[in-house]
mmCIF file of C-alpha atoms in Angstrom:
data_model
loop_
_atom_site.group_PDB
_atom_site.id
_atom_site.type_symbol
_atom_site.label_atom_id
_atom_site.label_comp_id
_atom_site.label_asym_id
_atom_site.label_seq_id
_atom_site.Cartn_x
_atom_site.Cartn_y
_atom_site.Cartn_z
ATOM 1 C CA MET A 1 22.457 25.594 50.533
ATOM 2 C CA LEU A 2 18.665 25.931 50.566
ATOM 3 C CA THR A 3 16.696 23.493 52.744
ATOM 4 C CA ILE A 4 12.945 23.081 52.381
ATOM 5 C CA LYS A 5 10.892 21.289 55.025
ATOM 6 C CA PHE A 6 7.640 19.767 53.814
ATOM 7 C CA ALA A 7 4.582 19.328 56.018
ATOM 8 C CA ASN A 8 3.342 15.752 56.027
ATOM 9 C CA SER A 9 -0.346 15.765 55.078
ATOM 10 C CA CYS A 10 -0.809 12.514 56.989
ATOM 11 C CA LYS A 11 -0.960 14.599 60.168
ATOM 12 C CA LEU A 12 -4.574 15.250 59.204
ATOM 13 C CA ILE A 13 -5.345 11.643 60.140
ATOM 14 C CA THR A 14 -6.275 11.655 63.812
ATOM 15 C CA ARG A 15 -7.829 9.178 66.246
ATOM 16 C CA ASP A 16 -11.037 11.238 66.149
ATOM 17 C CA GLY A 17 -11.730 10.342 62.539
ATOM 18 C CA ILE A 18 -10.571 6.715 62.410
ATOM 19 C CA HIS A 19 -11.435 3.697 64.531
ATOM 20 C CA GLN A 20 -8.808 3.065 67.219
ATOM 21 C CA ASP A 21 -7.917 -0.416 65.883
ATOM 22 C CA LEU A 22 -7.388 0.927 62.347
ATOM 23 C CA PHE A 23 -5.570 4.150 63.264
ATOM 24 C CA SER A 24 -1.999 2.845 63.376
ATOM 25 C CA ASP A 25 -2.367 0.903 60.101
ATOM 26 C CA ALA A 26 -3.959 3.895 58.359
ATOM 27 C CA LYS A 27 -1.220 6.209 59.652
ATOM 28 C CA LYS A 28 1.535 3.820 58.516
ATOM 29 C CA HIS A 29 -0.066 3.386 55.112
ATOM 30 C CA CYS A 30 -0.421 7.141 54.652
ATOM 31 C CA ASP A 31 3.188 7.765 55.731
ATOM 32 C CA LYS A 32 4.366 5.069 53.315
ATOM 33 C CA MET A 33 2.418 6.675 50.450
ATOM 34 C CA TYR A 34 3.753 10.117 51.417
ATOM 35 C CA GLN A 35 7.316 8.792 51.313
ATOM 36 C CA GLU A 36 6.909 6.856 48.064
ATOM 37 C CA LEU A 37 4.753 9.245 46.077
ATOM 38 C CA PHE A 38 6.029 12.601 47.291
ATOM 39 C CA ILE A 39 9.309 12.612 49.235
ATOM 40 C CA GLN A 40 11.064 10.095 46.975
ATOM 41 C CA GLN A 41 10.006 12.099 43.928
ATOM 42 C CA ILE A 42 11.413 15.268 45.482
ATOM 43 C CA GLN A 43 14.622 13.464 46.418
ATOM 44 C CA ALA A 44 14.939 12.163 42.848
ATOM 45 C CA MET A 45 14.642 15.743 41.609
ATOM 46 C CA CYS A 46 16.948 17.211 44.297
ATOM 47 C CA PRO A 47 19.207 14.497 45.799
ATOM 48 C CA VAL A 48 20.863 15.193 49.161
ATOM 49 C CA ALA A 49 23.984 13.353 50.336
ATOM 50 C CA ASN A 50 24.425 13.009 54.082
ATOM 51 C CA LYS A 51 27.025 10.331 54.831
ATOM 52 C CA ARG A 52 27.469 11.452 58.433
ATOM 53 C CA THR A 53 23.960 10.320 59.404
ATOM 54 C CA ILE A 54 24.566 6.872 57.915
ATOM 55 C CA ILE A 55 27.840 6.467 59.795
ATOM 56 C CA MET A 56 26.221 7.614 63.062
ATOM 57 C CA ARG A 57 23.355 5.169 62.572
ATOM 58 C CA LEU A 58 25.795 2.350 61.766
ATOM 59 C CA LYS A 59 27.778 3.111 64.947
ATOM 60 C CA ARG A 60 24.561 3.229 66.965
ATOM 61 C CA PHE A 61 23.498 -0.117 65.447
ATOM 62 C CA ILE A 62 26.833 -1.756 66.280
ATOM 63 C CA ILE A 63 26.666 -0.469 69.871
ATOM 64 C CA SER A 64 23.069 -1.650 70.222
ATOM 65 C CA LEU A 65 23.935 -5.048 68.748
ATOM 66 C CA THR A 66 26.905 -5.442 71.126
ATOM 67 C CA ILE A 67 24.807 -4.509 74.146
ATOM 68 C CA GLY A 68 22.097 -6.913 72.980
ATOM 69 C CA ILE A 69 24.583 -9.788 72.667
ATOM 70 C CA ILE A 70 26.042 -9.059 76.112
ATOM 71 C CA VAL A 71 22.607 -8.888 77.732
ATOM 72 C CA THR A 72 21.529 -12.098 75.977
ATOM 73 C CA THR A 73 24.683 -13.875 77.171
ATOM 74 C CA ILE A 74 24.159 -12.727 80.759
ATOM 75 C CA VAL A 75 20.495 -13.724 80.770
ATOM 76 C CA THR A 76 21.309 -17.138 79.285
ATOM 77 C CA THR A 77 24.078 -17.747 81.830
ATOM 78 C CA VAL A 78 21.838 -16.779 84.732
ATOM 79 C CA GLY A 79 19.049 -18.966 83.336
ATOM 80 C CA VAL A 80 21.299 -22.026 83.025
ATOM 81 C CA ALA A 81 22.699 -21.518 86.543
ATOM 82 C CA ALA A 82 19.218 -21.076 87.977
ATOM 83 C CA THR A 83 18.058 -24.247 86.229
ATOM 84 C CA ALA A 84 20.977 -26.229 87.668
ATOM 85 C CA VAL A 85 20.302 -24.964 91.203
ATOM 86 C CA ALA A 86 16.598 -25.662 90.802
ATOM 87 C CA THR A 87 17.288 -29.227 89.641
ATOM 88 C CA VAL A 88 19.541 -29.966 92.639
ATOM 89 C CA ASN A 89 17.003 -28.458 95.018
ATOM 90 C CA ALA A 90 14.156 -30.365 93.363
ATOM 91 C CA VAL A 91 15.914 -33.696 93.988
ATOM 92 C CA ARG A 92 16.445 -32.837 97.676
ATOM 93 C CA ILE A 93 12.890 -31.636 98.133
ATOM 94 C CA THR A 94 11.483 -34.709 96.380
ATOM 95 C CA SER A 95 13.201 -37.111 98.746
ATOM 96 C CA LEU A 96 11.941 -35.195 101.809
ATOM 97 C CA ASN A 97 8.430 -34.779 100.407
ATOM 98 C CA LYS A 98 7.972 -38.540 99.867
ATOM 99 C CA VAL A 99 8.039 -39.166 103.608
ATOM 100 C CA ILE A 100 5.743 -36.245 104.399
ATOM 101 C CA SER A 101 3.267 -37.000 101.593
ATOM 102 C CA GLN A 102 2.799 -40.630 102.684
ATOM 103 C CA GLN A 103 1.821 -39.507 106.183
ATOM 104 C CA ALA A 104 -0.494 -36.707 105.080
ATOM 105 C CA GLU A 105 -2.060 -38.310 101.986
ATOM 106 C CA ILE A 106 -5.351 -39.362 103.613
ATOM 107 C CA ALA A 107 -5.976 -35.981 105.250
ATOM 108 C CA THR A 108 -5.098 -33.957 102.181
ATOM 109 C CA ASN A 109 -7.176 -36.048 99.791
ATOM 110 C CA LEU A 110 -10.462 -34.753 101.215
ATOM 111 C CA SER A 111 -9.078 -31.225 101.448
ATOM 112 C CA GLN A 112 -7.983 -31.346 97.807
ATOM 113 C CA ARG A 113 -11.425 -32.428 96.665
ATOM 114 C CA LEU A 114 -13.007 -29.522 98.498
ATOM 115 C CA ASP A 115 -10.420 -27.070 97.144
ATOM 116 C CA PHE A 116 -10.943 -28.400 93.628
ATOM 117 C CA ALA A 117 -14.697 -27.884 93.833
ATOM 118 C CA GLU A 118 -14.273 -24.337 95.196
ATOM 119 C CA GLU A 119 -11.722 -23.502 92.514
ATOM 120 C CA ALA A 120 -13.997 -24.862 89.781
ATOM 121 C CA ILE A 121 -16.880 -22.695 91.009
ATOM 122 C CA SER A 122 -14.601 -19.673 91.211
ATOM 123 C CA ASN A 123 -13.286 -20.308 87.677
ATOM 124 C CA ILE A 124 -16.805 -20.614 86.304
ATOM 125 C CA GLN A 125 -17.791 -17.327 87.946
ATOM 126 C CA SER A 126 -14.639 -15.627 86.689
ATOM 127 C CA GLU A 127 -15.131 -16.944 83.138
ATOM 128 C CA ASN A 128 -18.726 -15.759 83.156
ATOM 129 C CA ASN A 129 -17.669 -12.268 84.296
ATOM 130 C CA ASN A 130 -14.943 -12.163 81.629
ATOM 131 C CA ILE A 131 -17.404 -13.146 78.919
ATOM 132 C CA VAL A 132 -19.811 -10.390 79.969
ATOM 133 C CA ASN A 133 -16.981 -7.816 80.066
ATOM 134 C CA ARG A 134 -15.654 -8.853 76.651
ATOM 135 C CA MET A 135 -19.142 -8.672 75.198
ATOM 136 C CA GLU A 136 -19.539 -5.094 76.443
ATOM 137 C CA VAL A 137 -16.137 -4.133 75.015
ATOM 138 C CA HIS A 138 -17.006 -5.669 71.637
ATOM 139 C CA GLU A 139 -20.357 -3.883 71.543
ATOM 140 C CA THR A 140 -18.680 -0.546 72.300
ATOM 141 C CA ASP A 141 -15.932 -1.246 69.761
ATOM 142 C CA PHE A 142 -18.429 -2.172 67.047
ATOM 143 C CA GLY A 143 -20.456 0.975 67.723
ATOM 144 C CA GLU A 144 -17.338 3.128 67.445
ATOM 145 C CA LEU A 145 -16.326 1.381 64.219
ATOM 146 C CA LYS A 146 -19.730 2.042 62.661
ATOM 147 C CA ALA A 147 -19.732 5.652 63.820
ATOM 148 C CA LYS A 148 -16.297 6.450 62.399
ATOM 149 C CA SER A 149 -16.269 4.382 59.204
ATOM 150 C CA VAL A 150 -17.638 7.092 56.870
ATOM 151 C CA ALA A 151 -15.334 9.797 58.248
ATOM 152 C CA SER A 152 -12.358 7.432 58.034
ATOM 153 C CA SER A 153 -13.066 6.565 54.409
ATOM 154 C CA PHE A 154 -13.444 10.220 53.469
ATOM 155 C CA LEU A 155 -10.279 11.262 55.283
ATOM 156 C CA ILE A 156 -8.221 8.483 53.715
ATOM 157 C CA SER A 157 -9.562 9.346 50.248
ATOM 158 C CA TYR A 158 -8.833 13.038 50.779
ATOM 159 C CA VAL A 159 -5.238 12.478 51.909
ATOM 160 C CA THR A 160 -4.607 9.939 49.130
ATOM 161 C CA THR A 161 -5.909 12.360 46.509
ATOM 162 C CA ARG A 162 -3.693 15.157 47.815
ATOM 163 C CA ILE A 163 -0.614 12.928 47.750
ATOM 164 C CA MET A 164 -1.381 11.702 44.216
ATOM 165 C CA LEU A 165 -1.847 15.300 43.013
ATOM 166 C CA ALA A 166 1.485 16.271 44.558
ATOM 167 C CA LYS A 167 3.140 13.341 42.771
ATOM 168 C CA LEU A 168 1.675 14.421 39.419
ATOM 169 C CA ILE A 169 2.839 18.008 39.930
ATOM 170 C CA ILE A 170 6.339 16.821 40.793
ATOM 171 C CA GLN A 171 6.454 14.473 37.803
ATOM 172 C CA LYS A 172 5.302 17.257 35.469
ATOM 173 C CA HIS A 173 8.020 19.485 36.897
ATOM 174 C CA ILE A 174 10.669 16.779 36.426
ATOM 175 C CA GLU A 175 9.602 16.269 32.810
ATOM 176 C CA LYS A 176 10.120 19.973 32.075
#
């Protein structure tokens, strides 16, 4: 039996030619077109039956599903038990904390106000730093997108054209 391995032309799409946020979508779209317009046409012309792979995948799926159900059951059981223990402990702690909080309420009130003000200042500083960092990231990202947009468009058009030509050649061959 003769086996032919085809080279996927979508390998020409690299991160160098396409913006990083668009790369995975472009790659998926190209692979989908390659499968639909080329590989499926070849398979229609020369079908291959491989039942062993399907059975192995089905077994693997059943094993994975069973493991997933077992893990989910264990996690749920542990979660419920932890919640029950936490509830019992919360009731005990609450009753003890009432006595302590009444005695320390006056002293902690002033401390809480000071802590709140310090936390608010810290949050404002942190938010300001985050905004500046995000702005720099967006500026860099936008620059990269502009720099790679022409090359990306050309590369996508080139690969699409090649795949469409391969489809036409295959269809012409099937018609003969």
